[in-house]
Amino acid sequence: MPVDIDRDPRFAEYAHPERLVSTEWVAKHLGEDGLVIIESDEDVLLYEVGHIPGAVKLDWHVDLNDPVTRDFVDGAGWAKLMSERGISRDDTLVIYGDKNNWWAAYALWIATLFGHEDVRLMDGGRDAWIAEGRELTTEATRRPPTDYPVVVRDDATFRAFRDDVVAHLGKPLVDVRSPEEYSGERATAPAYPDEGALRAGHIPSAASVPWSKAVGEDGRFKPRAELESIYFGSPEAGGAGVDPDGPVIAYCRIGERSSHTWFALHHLLGIESARNYDGSWTEWGSLVGAPVVKGSARGEVPA
Amino acid sequence: MTGANETGVAGGRDRLPAPLAEIRGEFHDLPASERLTLLLEFAGELPDLPSRYADHPDLLERVLECQSPVFLFVEVDDRDEVRMFASAPEEAPTTRGFASILQQGTEGIGVDELFAIDSDMPFGLGLTELVSPLRLRGMVGMLERAKRQARLRLDERAAAAAGAASAPPGDES
């Protein structure tokens, strides 16, 4: 049975307010039947340093990726992971993490590919919880194993592959990396290691909207009206010019920051057909024959 | 061939300074499931910066390869022995753990021993199944910067010595 949604008025205007919960809501509902809190961080050790009592750990590298194929785990792998973590198919998942919820949004997006129905983000992430002085524990959560079913991952609805991006050229694309990566000044995010893209720049016609524009200084999502002007506003007015009716594809470097933007486009602004290109720049920037634009102008789609 | 086998130690075995070899041994002696706990212990052991750096963060070099802000500074003393100082935020325990391994693993070693450490040493710690290559490359970045700083210290010392030798006697300026 789904757990109550958070009726915090801050979320009411979003297209799908039921996809966000506040730290207050989490504190109040901790331990409730049918609710599983998940921490998903960039730093693999952060959970061990202290986490929300009862939260289970999900690591993007170790748990969500197939160890051999450059892809996510398959249906059997996902079922095994969920079963081991004590998660049932009808549980409500609330995910939070470090770095403004990048990896939490990534885990949420992957759970969505597997059709896990009720999956939500904790607005503000780990930092918000800590900033409010809320309880942390270093005790690892052990939940009794479950029998999570094997489901086929749906890559068609919310995930874009490189060929999808090629077919999509000319329609709205959102590049959520830093302005330096977008212009081609550098191939990696500031302070991030080189992940091997052979070309710097952006996909022709993509709008530059760094992921952080979706959140305030406290890491919480901005109100809907502000998000609308950022993403739907005309390029002349400094907006990305995304059509509210879609389609739109977001990308970054490896798909984690763009999961965050996908969440904003899909769940907060209601673009049903929003997709995330997880191959992102590490793939496009090395793809033979793929057109690349340098500089801060969007560039034309090749004829 | 890079000389690194599955554990990343072949070819590098003889060139790893004793304290670093001991740390690597500690990791390899543990089952994979417990190695993260050891990394966390290292994270907890990273000492605070001495005040001469804590009060002058501009002296520390930011390691851009790391996902979290980590700063380090390497000193080389008159006996050519290395001492490393590093800082990383509490919310980046993996980075702190890596910095701590390097700091403890190079404590008091000769500068030539530092230069001889294989760049892919981090991939030989037995952590490749537990932390991503991306994360481990951050540690490679720290090691490379430590080497570069040590070279810089030697150059600075040589330049100072040359300057002192050419300065006229009695010139205090």
Short mmCIF file of C-alpha atoms in Angstrom, two decimals:
data_model
loop_
_atom_site.label_atom_id
_atom_site.label_comp_id
_atom_site.label_asym_id
_atom_site.label_seq_id
_atom_site.Cartn_x
_atom_site.Cartn_y
_atom_site.Cartn_z
CA MET A 1 0.00 0.00 0.00
CA PRO A 2 1.49 3.37 -0.94
CA VAL A 3 2.55 5.64 1.86
CA ASP A 4 0.81 9.03 2.18
CA ILE A 5 2.08 11.67 -0.15
CA ASP A 6 3.67 14.85 1.18
CA ARG A 7 1.11 17.63 0.91
CA ASP A 8 3.64 20.35 1.67
CA PRO A 9 2.31 23.47 -0.11
CA ARG A 10 5.79 24.04 -1.58
CA PHE A 11 5.22 21.03 -3.84
CA ALA A 12 1.58 21.66 -4.75
CA GLU A 13 2.25 23.51 -7.99
CA TYR A 14 4.48 20.86 -9.51
CA ALA A 15 3.01 18.57 -12.14
CA HIS A 16 3.64 15.55 -9.92
CA PRO A 17 3.94 16.81 -6.35
CA GLU A 18 3.77 13.24 -5.11
CA ARG A 19 7.32 12.69 -6.37
CA LEU A 20 8.91 14.96 -3.77
CA VAL A 21 9.01 14.71 -0.02
CA SER A 22 10.45 17.14 2.48
CA THR A 23 12.93 16.32 5.23
CA GLU A 24 10.11 16.98 7.72
CA TRP A 25 7.96 14.37 6.01
CA VAL A 26 10.76 11.81 6.11
CA ALA A 27 11.42 12.45 9.81
CA LYS A 28 7.73 11.94 10.52
CA HIS A 29 7.28 8.78 8.47
CA LEU A 30 10.50 6.94 9.38
CA GLY A 31 9.87 3.29 10.09
CA GLU A 32 6.45 3.23 8.48
CA ASP A 33 5.36 0.00 6.81
CA GLY A 34 5.76 0.06 3.06
CA LEU A 35 8.32 2.87 3.11
CA VAL A 36 12.00 2.33 2.29
CA ILE A 37 14.47 5.21 2.56
CA ILE A 38 17.47 4.84 0.22
CA GLU A 39 20.74 6.78 0.30
CA SER A 40 22.55 7.00 -3.03
CA ASP A 41 25.77 9.02 -3.04
CA GLU A 42 28.66 9.91 -5.24
CA ASP A 43 31.03 9.06 -2.39
CA VAL A 44 30.94 5.33 -1.77
CA LEU A 45 31.81 5.72 1.94
CA LEU A 46 29.44 8.49 2.92
CA TYR A 47 26.62 6.18 4.00
CA GLU A 48 29.01 4.55 6.49
CA VAL A 49 29.85 7.92 8.01
CA GLY A 50 26.21 8.45 8.97
CA HIS A 51 22.80 8.10 7.32
CA ILE A 52 19.12 8.53 8.07
CA PRO A 53 18.13 5.80 10.54
CA GLY A 54 16.69 2.88 8.63
CA ALA A 55 18.00 4.01 5.24
CA VAL A 56 19.54 1.38 2.97
CA LYS A 57 22.53 2.05 0.75
CA LEU A 58 22.50 1.91 -3.04
CA ASP A 59 25.76 2.59 -4.84
CA TRP A 60 25.59 3.82 -8.45
CA HIS A 61 28.82 2.12 -9.44
CA VAL A 62 28.72 -1.17 -7.57
CA ASP A 63 24.97 -1.80 -7.52
CA LEU A 64 23.39 -0.16 -10.54
CA ASN A 65 25.87 -0.92 -13.29
CA ASP A 66 26.44 -4.24 -14.96
CA PRO A 67 30.01 -5.28 -14.15
CA VAL A 68 30.78 -6.28 -17.73
CA THR A 69 28.40 -4.70 -20.21
CA ARG A 70 28.43 -0.91 -20.36
CA ASP A 71 24.86 -0.74 -19.20
CA PHE A 72 22.71 -0.90 -16.11
CA VAL A 73 21.91 -4.18 -14.40
CA ASP A 74 19.25 -6.22 -16.19
CA GLY A 75 15.88 -7.28 -14.82
CA ALA A 76 17.34 -10.24 -12.93
CA GLY A 77 20.11 -8.07 -11.50
CA TRP A 78 17.63 -5.42 -10.39
CA ALA A 79 15.36 -8.03 -8.80
CA LYS A 80 18.34 -9.50 -6.93
CA LEU A 81 19.46 -6.06 -5.75
CA MET A 82 15.99 -5.07 -4.55
CA SER A 83 15.44 -8.44 -2.86
CA GLU A 84 18.76 -8.24 -1.04
CA ARG A 85 17.97 -4.74 0.19
CA GLY A 86 14.62 -5.89 1.51
CA ILE A 87 12.59 -3.87 -0.98
CA SER A 88 9.22 -5.07 -2.30
CA ARG A 89 7.77 -4.12 -5.65
CA ASP A 90 4.96 -2.13 -4.05
CA ASP A 91 7.11 -0.34 -1.48
CA THR A 92 7.34 3.44 -1.55
CA LEU A 93 10.98 4.40 -2.16
CA VAL A 94 12.31 7.74 -0.96
CA ILE A 95 15.80 8.40 -2.28
CA TYR A 96 18.26 11.03 -1.12
CA GLY A 97 21.98 11.58 -1.48
CA ASP A 98 24.98 13.87 -1.57
CA LYS A 99 25.89 16.47 -4.19
CA ASN A 100 22.40 17.93 -4.50
CA ASN A 101 20.80 14.55 -5.13
CA TRP A 102 22.60 13.87 -8.43
CA TRP A 103 23.03 10.18 -7.75
CA ALA A 104 19.74 9.99 -5.91
CA ALA A 105 18.01 11.29 -9.04
CA TYR A 106 20.03 8.82 -11.10
CA ALA A 107 18.87 5.92 -8.91
CA LEU A 108 15.31 7.22 -9.11
CA TRP A 109 15.49 7.37 -12.89
CA ILE A 110 16.83 3.81 -13.09
CA ALA A 111 14.10 2.59 -10.73
CA THR A 112 11.67 4.24 -13.14
CA LEU A 113 13.14 2.29 -16.08
CA PHE A 114 12.28 -0.84 -14.12
CA GLY A 115 8.76 0.45 -13.61
CA HIS A 116 9.00 0.72 -9.83
CA GLU A 117 5.84 2.68 -9.34
CA ASP A 118 6.21 4.78 -6.24
CA VAL A 119 9.65 6.36 -6.10
CA ARG A 120 10.27 9.84 -4.67
CA LEU A 121 13.15 12.23 -3.98
CA MET A 122 13.82 13.90 -0.66
CA ASP A 123 14.06 17.58 -1.59
CA GLY A 124 17.42 19.08 -0.63
CA GLY A 125 19.07 15.68 -0.19
CA ARG A 126 21.55 14.61 2.45
CA ASP A 127 22.87 18.11 3.04
CA ALA A 128 19.43 19.45 3.95
CA TRP A 129 18.90 16.66 6.47
CA ILE A 130 22.28 17.33 8.08
CA ALA A 131 21.91 21.12 7.99
CA GLU A 132 18.73 20.75 10.03
CA GLY A 133 20.60 18.76 12.66
CA ARG A 134 18.43 15.69 12.15
CA GLU A 135 19.30 12.25 13.46
CA LEU A 136 22.01 10.18 11.78
CA THR A 137 23.22 6.67 12.51
CA THR A 138 26.24 4.64 11.43
CA GLU A 139 24.38 1.38 11.95
CA ALA A 140 23.88 -0.33 8.61
CA THR A 141 20.25 -1.17 7.94
CA ARG A 142 19.40 -4.82 7.57
CA ARG A 143 16.00 -5.56 6.15
CA PRO A 144 14.65 -9.08 5.65
CA PRO A 145 15.09 -10.17 2.03
CA THR A 146 12.09 -9.97 -0.25
CA ASP A 147 11.00 -11.72 -3.40
CA TYR A 148 11.14 -8.81 -5.88
CA PRO A 149 9.92 -9.93 -9.31
CA VAL A 150 12.10 -9.97 -12.42
CA VAL A 151 10.79 -7.25 -14.72
CA VAL A 152 12.02 -6.20 -18.14
CA ARG A 153 13.69 -2.79 -18.09
CA ASP A 154 11.89 -0.32 -20.31
CA ASP A 155 14.54 1.63 -22.21
CA ALA A 156 12.12 3.05 -24.77
CA THR A 157 10.11 5.52 -22.73
CA PHE A 158 12.51 7.57 -20.61
CA ARG A 159 15.95 6.62 -21.90
CA ALA A 160 17.59 7.94 -25.05
CA PHE A 161 20.36 6.08 -26.87
CA ARG A 162 22.72 7.72 -29.34
CA ASP A 163 20.53 6.81 -32.33
CA ASP A 164 17.54 8.31 -30.56
CA VAL A 165 19.51 11.51 -30.15
CA VAL A 166 20.47 11.52 -33.84
CA ALA A 167 16.80 11.06 -34.79
CA HIS A 168 15.85 13.78 -32.30
CA LEU A 169 18.25 16.44 -33.67
CA GLY A 170 16.32 19.62 -34.37
CA LYS A 171 14.01 19.09 -31.41
CA PRO A 172 14.81 20.44 -27.91
CA LEU A 173 17.98 19.15 -26.29
CA VAL A 174 19.17 20.33 -22.89
CA ASP A 175 22.85 20.20 -22.08
CA VAL A 176 23.09 20.38 -18.28
CA ARG A 177 26.88 20.51 -17.94
CA SER A 178 28.93 23.52 -16.93
CA PRO A 179 29.28 26.40 -19.42
CA GLU A 180 32.98 25.46 -19.86
CA GLU A 181 32.09 21.95 -20.94
CA TYR A 182 29.31 23.22 -23.21
CA SER A 183 31.57 25.65 -25.03
CA GLY A 184 34.28 23.04 -25.38
CA GLU A 185 36.76 24.90 -23.24
CA ARG A 186 37.18 21.63 -21.39
CA ALA A 187 36.00 18.07 -21.88
CA THR A 188 35.25 17.39 -18.23
CA ALA A 189 33.41 19.12 -15.45
CA PRO A 190 35.52 21.45 -13.37
CA ALA A 191 37.04 19.30 -10.61
CA TYR A 192 36.13 16.08 -12.37
CA PRO A 193 38.52 13.60 -13.91
CA ASP A 194 38.76 13.18 -17.62
CA GLU A 195 36.40 10.42 -18.63
CA GLY A 196 37.85 9.99 -22.04
CA ALA A 197 35.71 11.95 -24.52
CA LEU A 198 37.85 12.67 -27.57
CA ARG A 199 36.05 15.89 -28.51
CA ALA A 200 34.93 18.82 -26.39
CA GLY A 201 31.83 20.89 -27.12
CA HIS A 202 28.11 20.15 -27.31
CA ILE A 203 25.52 18.44 -29.48
CA PRO A 204 24.35 20.84 -32.22
CA SER A 205 21.30 22.91 -31.22
CA ALA A 206 21.41 21.88 -27.57
CA ALA A 207 20.52 24.59 -25.05
CA SER A 208 22.93 25.13 -22.18
CA VAL A 209 21.09 24.88 -18.87
CA PRO A 210 23.48 23.80 -16.11
CA TRP A 211 21.61 21.40 -13.82
CA SER A 212 22.10 23.71 -10.84
CA LYS A 213 19.73 26.26 -12.32
CA ALA A 214 16.89 23.97 -11.19
CA VAL A 215 17.69 24.37 -7.52
CA GLY A 216 18.19 27.14 -5.02
CA GLU A 217 21.22 27.65 -2.83
CA ASP A 218 19.88 25.13 -0.33
CA GLY A 219 19.74 22.42 -3.02
CA ARG A 220 15.93 22.34 -3.05
CA PHE A 221 14.03 22.65 -6.33
CA LYS A 222 12.93 26.10 -7.38
CA PRO A 223 9.20 26.93 -7.62
CA ARG A 224 7.43 25.82 -10.78
CA ALA A 225 7.11 29.31 -12.26
CA GLU A 226 10.87 29.80 -12.06
CA LEU A 227 11.53 26.40 -13.60
CA GLU A 228 9.11 27.23 -16.41
CA SER A 229 10.91 30.44 -17.28
CA ILE A 230 14.28 28.63 -17.25
CA TYR A 231 13.24 25.71 -19.46
CA PHE A 232 10.25 27.01 -21.44
CA GLY A 233 11.35 30.61 -21.85
CA SER A 234 12.45 31.68 -25.34
CA PRO A 235 16.17 31.68 -26.11
CA GLU A 236 15.90 35.45 -26.71
CA ALA A 237 14.69 35.81 -23.12
CA GLY A 238 17.49 33.58 -21.82
CA GLY A 239 15.35 30.46 -21.64
CA ALA A 240 16.03 27.05 -23.14
CA GLY A 241 13.02 27.17 -25.47
CA VAL A 242 11.80 23.69 -24.53
CA ASP A 243 8.26 22.91 -25.71
CA PRO A 244 6.10 22.16 -22.64
CA ASP A 245 4.44 19.42 -24.66
CA GLY A 246 7.78 17.78 -25.42
CA PRO A 247 9.66 15.88 -26.59
CA VAL A 248 12.96 16.80 -24.93
CA ILE A 249 16.20 14.97 -24.19
CA ALA A 250 18.61 15.95 -21.42
CA TYR A 251 22.24 14.93 -21.31
CA CYS A 252 25.40 15.68 -19.35
CA ARG A 253 28.62 13.72 -19.06
CA ILE A 254 27.58 10.32 -17.75
CA GLY A 255 23.87 10.85 -17.14
CA GLU A 256 23.74 11.62 -13.45
CA ARG A 257 23.35 15.40 -13.55
CA SER A 258 20.89 15.02 -16.42
CA SER A 259 18.85 12.58 -14.32
CA HIS A 260 18.38 15.51 -11.99
CA THR A 261 17.20 17.70 -14.88
CA TRP A 262 15.06 14.85 -16.23
CA PHE A 263 13.35 14.75 -12.84
CA ALA A 264 12.62 18.48 -13.08
CA LEU A 265 11.38 18.27 -16.68
CA HIS A 266 9.31 15.12 -16.23
CA HIS A 267 7.99 15.18 -12.69
CA LEU A 268 8.00 18.86 -11.80
CA LEU A 269 7.10 20.39 -15.18
CA GLY A 270 5.08 17.46 -16.47
CA ILE A 271 6.79 16.72 -19.80
CA GLU A 272 5.67 13.12 -20.15
CA SER A 273 8.03 12.35 -23.02
CA ALA A 274 11.21 13.73 -21.41
CA ARG A 275 14.14 11.36 -21.83
CA ASN A 276 17.62 11.13 -20.37
CA TYR A 277 20.60 10.33 -22.61
CA ASP A 278 22.87 8.49 -20.18
CA GLY A 279 25.55 7.83 -22.81
CA SER A 280 25.87 11.60 -22.71
CA TRP A 281 29.09 13.39 -23.54
CA THR A 282 31.38 10.46 -22.75
CA GLU A 283 29.71 8.70 -25.68
CA TRP A 284 28.79 11.54 -28.05
CA GLY A 285 32.18 13.23 -27.71
CA SER A 286 33.91 10.04 -28.88
CA LEU A 287 31.36 8.82 -31.42
CA VAL A 288 32.80 8.55 -34.92
CA GLY A 289 31.02 10.94 -37.25
CA ALA A 290 29.00 12.67 -34.54
CA PRO A 291 28.72 16.43 -35.13
CA VAL A 292 30.03 18.66 -32.37
CA VAL A 293 29.64 22.39 -31.85
CA LYS A 294 32.29 24.48 -30.13
CA GLY A 295 31.63 27.82 -28.52
CA SER A 296 28.71 29.22 -26.60
CA ALA A 297 26.29 29.41 -29.57
CA ARG A 298 23.89 26.50 -29.93
CA GLY A 299 24.88 25.78 -33.50
CA GLU A 300 22.92 24.44 -36.42
CA VAL A 301 21.74 20.89 -36.90
CA PRO A 302 23.68 19.45 -39.87
CA ALA A 303 21.53 19.00 -42.95
CA MET B 1 52.14 -4.01 -21.24
CA THR B 2 52.01 -1.67 -18.33
CA GLY B 3 53.48 -4.20 -15.94
CA ALA B 4 50.26 -4.27 -13.94
CA ASN B 5 48.45 -7.56 -13.62
CA GLU B 6 45.02 -8.08 -12.11
CA THR B 7 46.11 -6.77 -8.75
CA GLY B 8 48.19 -4.07 -10.31
CA VAL B 9 51.29 -5.03 -8.39
CA ALA B 10 53.50 -6.88 -10.85
CA GLY B 11 56.34 -4.72 -11.97
CA GLY B 12 55.53 -2.28 -9.19
CA ARG B 13 56.17 -4.67 -6.31
CA ASP B 14 59.81 -3.78 -5.86
CA ARG B 15 59.26 -0.10 -6.41
CA LEU B 16 56.62 0.47 -3.76
CA PRO B 17 57.99 2.16 -0.61
CA ALA B 18 57.76 -0.01 2.49
CA PRO B 19 54.93 1.90 4.24
CA LEU B 20 52.81 1.90 1.09
CA ALA B 21 53.51 -1.79 0.47
CA GLU B 22 52.37 -2.49 4.02
CA ILE B 23 49.11 -0.60 3.47
CA ARG B 24 48.52 -2.49 0.23
CA GLY B 25 49.11 -5.72 2.14
CA GLU B 26 46.54 -4.69 4.74
CA PHE B 27 43.91 -4.26 2.03
CA HIS B 28 44.76 -7.51 0.30
CA ASP B 29 44.66 -9.45 3.58
CA LEU B 30 41.01 -8.50 4.02
CA PRO B 31 38.05 -10.03 2.22
CA ALA B 32 36.71 -7.58 -0.37
CA SER B 33 33.62 -6.94 1.75
CA GLU B 34 35.73 -5.44 4.54
CA ARG B 35 38.07 -3.29 2.48
CA LEU B 36 35.74 -0.29 2.46
CA THR B 37 35.77 -0.36 6.25
CA LEU B 38 39.54 -0.14 6.19
CA LEU B 39 39.36 2.75 3.72
CA LEU B 40 36.99 4.47 6.14
CA GLU B 41 39.51 3.94 8.96
CA PHE B 42 42.14 5.62 6.84
CA ALA B 43 39.72 8.48 6.19
CA GLY B 44 39.38 8.95 9.92
CA GLU B 45 43.14 9.03 10.35
CA LEU B 46 43.86 11.92 8.01
CA PRO B 47 45.46 14.44 10.34
CA ASP B 48 44.45 18.07 10.44
CA LEU B 49 46.73 20.39 8.55
CA PRO B 50 49.49 22.03 10.56
CA SER B 51 48.78 25.70 11.07
CA ARG B 52 51.35 26.81 8.50
CA TYR B 53 49.02 25.35 5.84
CA ALA B 54 45.69 25.55 7.63
CA ASP B 55 46.19 29.31 7.88
CA HIS B 56 47.41 29.56 4.29
CA PRO B 57 45.14 27.48 2.05
CA ASP B 58 46.61 29.34 -0.94
CA LEU B 59 49.78 27.26 -0.49
CA LEU B 60 47.90 24.03 -1.10
CA GLU B 61 47.25 22.72 -4.55
CA ARG B 62 43.75 21.64 -5.48
CA VAL B 63 43.67 18.20 -7.10
CA LEU B 64 41.33 18.78 -10.01
CA GLU B 65 41.08 15.08 -10.80
CA CYS B 66 39.17 14.45 -7.59
CA GLN B 67 35.41 14.74 -7.34
CA SER B 68 35.64 16.56 -4.05
CA PRO B 69 37.88 19.45 -3.13
CA VAL B 70 41.17 17.98 -1.95
CA PHE B 71 44.28 20.02 -1.40
CA LEU B 72 47.78 18.81 -0.83
CA PHE B 73 51.25 20.03 -0.21
CA VAL B 74 54.53 18.10 -0.29
CA GLU B 75 57.68 19.04 1.56
CA VAL B 76 61.13 17.60 0.91
CA ASP B 77 63.59 18.06 3.76
CA ASP B 78 67.40 18.37 3.74
CA ARG B 79 67.77 14.59 3.78
CA ASP B 80 65.55 14.31 0.72
CA GLU B 81 62.74 12.80 2.76
CA VAL B 82 59.14 13.43 1.79
CA ARG B 83 56.33 14.68 3.99
CA MET B 84 52.83 15.12 2.60
CA PHE B 85 49.97 17.23 3.95
CA ALA B 86 46.43 16.99 2.68
CA SER B 87 42.93 18.16 3.44
CA ALA B 88 39.54 17.04 2.16
CA PRO B 89 36.05 17.70 3.54
CA GLU B 90 34.37 15.37 6.02
CA GLU B 91 31.61 14.75 3.49
CA ALA B 92 34.13 13.21 1.10
CA PRO B 93 35.36 10.21 3.11
CA THR B 94 36.58 8.28 0.07
CA THR B 95 38.77 11.18 -0.96
CA ARG B 96 39.98 11.55 2.62
CA GLY B 97 40.77 7.84 2.70
CA PHE B 98 42.82 8.08 -0.49
CA ALA B 99 44.68 11.14 0.80
CA SER B 100 45.36 9.40 4.09
CA ILE B 101 46.76 6.30 2.35
CA LEU B 102 49.11 8.46 0.33
CA GLN B 103 50.07 10.56 3.33
CA GLN B 104 50.82 7.53 5.53
CA GLY B 105 52.30 5.53 2.68
CA THR B 106 54.85 8.21 1.83
CA GLU B 107 55.68 9.38 5.35
CA GLY B 108 59.43 9.81 5.59
CA ILE B 109 60.27 8.00 2.35
CA GLY B 110 63.02 9.25 0.10
CA VAL B 111 62.01 11.54 -2.72
CA ASP B 112 63.34 9.04 -5.27
CA GLU B 113 61.08 6.40 -3.76
CA LEU B 114 58.14 8.74 -4.31
CA PHE B 115 59.08 9.25 -7.95
CA ALA B 116 59.36 5.49 -8.43
CA ILE B 117 55.78 4.71 -7.35
CA ASP B 118 53.79 3.46 -10.34
CA SER B 119 51.06 5.85 -11.41
CA ASP B 120 48.55 3.02 -11.43
CA MET B 121 49.35 2.09 -7.84
CA PRO B 122 45.79 3.01 -6.70
CA PHE B 123 44.41 0.28 -8.97
CA GLY B 124 46.51 -2.28 -7.07
CA LEU B 125 44.92 -1.74 -3.67
CA GLY B 126 42.20 -4.29 -4.24
CA LEU B 127 39.45 -1.68 -4.43
CA THR B 128 38.54 -1.83 -8.11
CA GLU B 129 35.40 -3.88 -7.43
CA LEU B 130 34.27 -1.48 -4.73
CA VAL B 131 34.99 1.99 -6.04
CA SER B 132 34.72 3.20 -9.60
CA PRO B 133 37.69 3.74 -11.93
CA LEU B 134 36.62 7.38 -11.88
CA ARG B 135 37.20 7.53 -8.14
CA LEU B 136 40.50 5.68 -8.37
CA ARG B 137 41.70 8.05 -11.07
CA GLY B 138 41.25 10.81 -8.51
CA MET B 139 43.83 9.07 -6.37
CA VAL B 140 46.13 8.73 -9.38
CA GLY B 141 45.76 12.50 -9.76
CA MET B 142 46.79 13.03 -6.14
CA LEU B 143 49.86 10.86 -6.56
CA GLU B 144 50.92 12.63 -9.75
CA ARG B 145 50.55 16.04 -8.16
CA ALA B 146 52.53 14.90 -5.14
CA LYS B 147 55.36 13.85 -7.44
CA ARG B 148 55.19 17.12 -9.34
CA GLN B 149 55.29 19.13 -6.12
CA ALA B 150 58.28 17.15 -4.87
CA ARG B 151 60.10 17.96 -8.13
CA LEU B 152 59.19 21.59 -7.64
CA ARG B 153 60.62 21.56 -4.11
CA LEU B 154 63.89 20.12 -5.43
CA ASP B 155 64.01 22.75 -8.17
CA GLU B 156 63.31 25.50 -5.66
CA ARG B 157 66.06 24.22 -3.43
CA ALA B 158 68.53 24.03 -6.33
CA ALA B 159 67.60 27.55 -7.41
CA ALA B 160 68.05 28.86 -3.87
CA ALA B 161 71.43 27.16 -3.61
CA ALA B 162 72.52 28.60 -6.93
CA GLY B 163 71.30 32.03 -5.83
CA ALA B 164 73.20 31.80 -2.55
CA ALA B 165 76.35 30.70 -4.36
CA SER B 166 76.24 33.62 -6.78
CA ALA B 167 75.26 36.25 -4.21
CA PRO B 168 78.12 38.55 -3.27
CA PRO B 169 79.39 38.12 0.30
CA GLY B 170 77.71 40.36 2.84
CA ASP B 171 74.71 41.06 0.62
CA GLU B 172 71.72 40.70 2.91
CA SER B 173 69.14 41.65 0.34
#
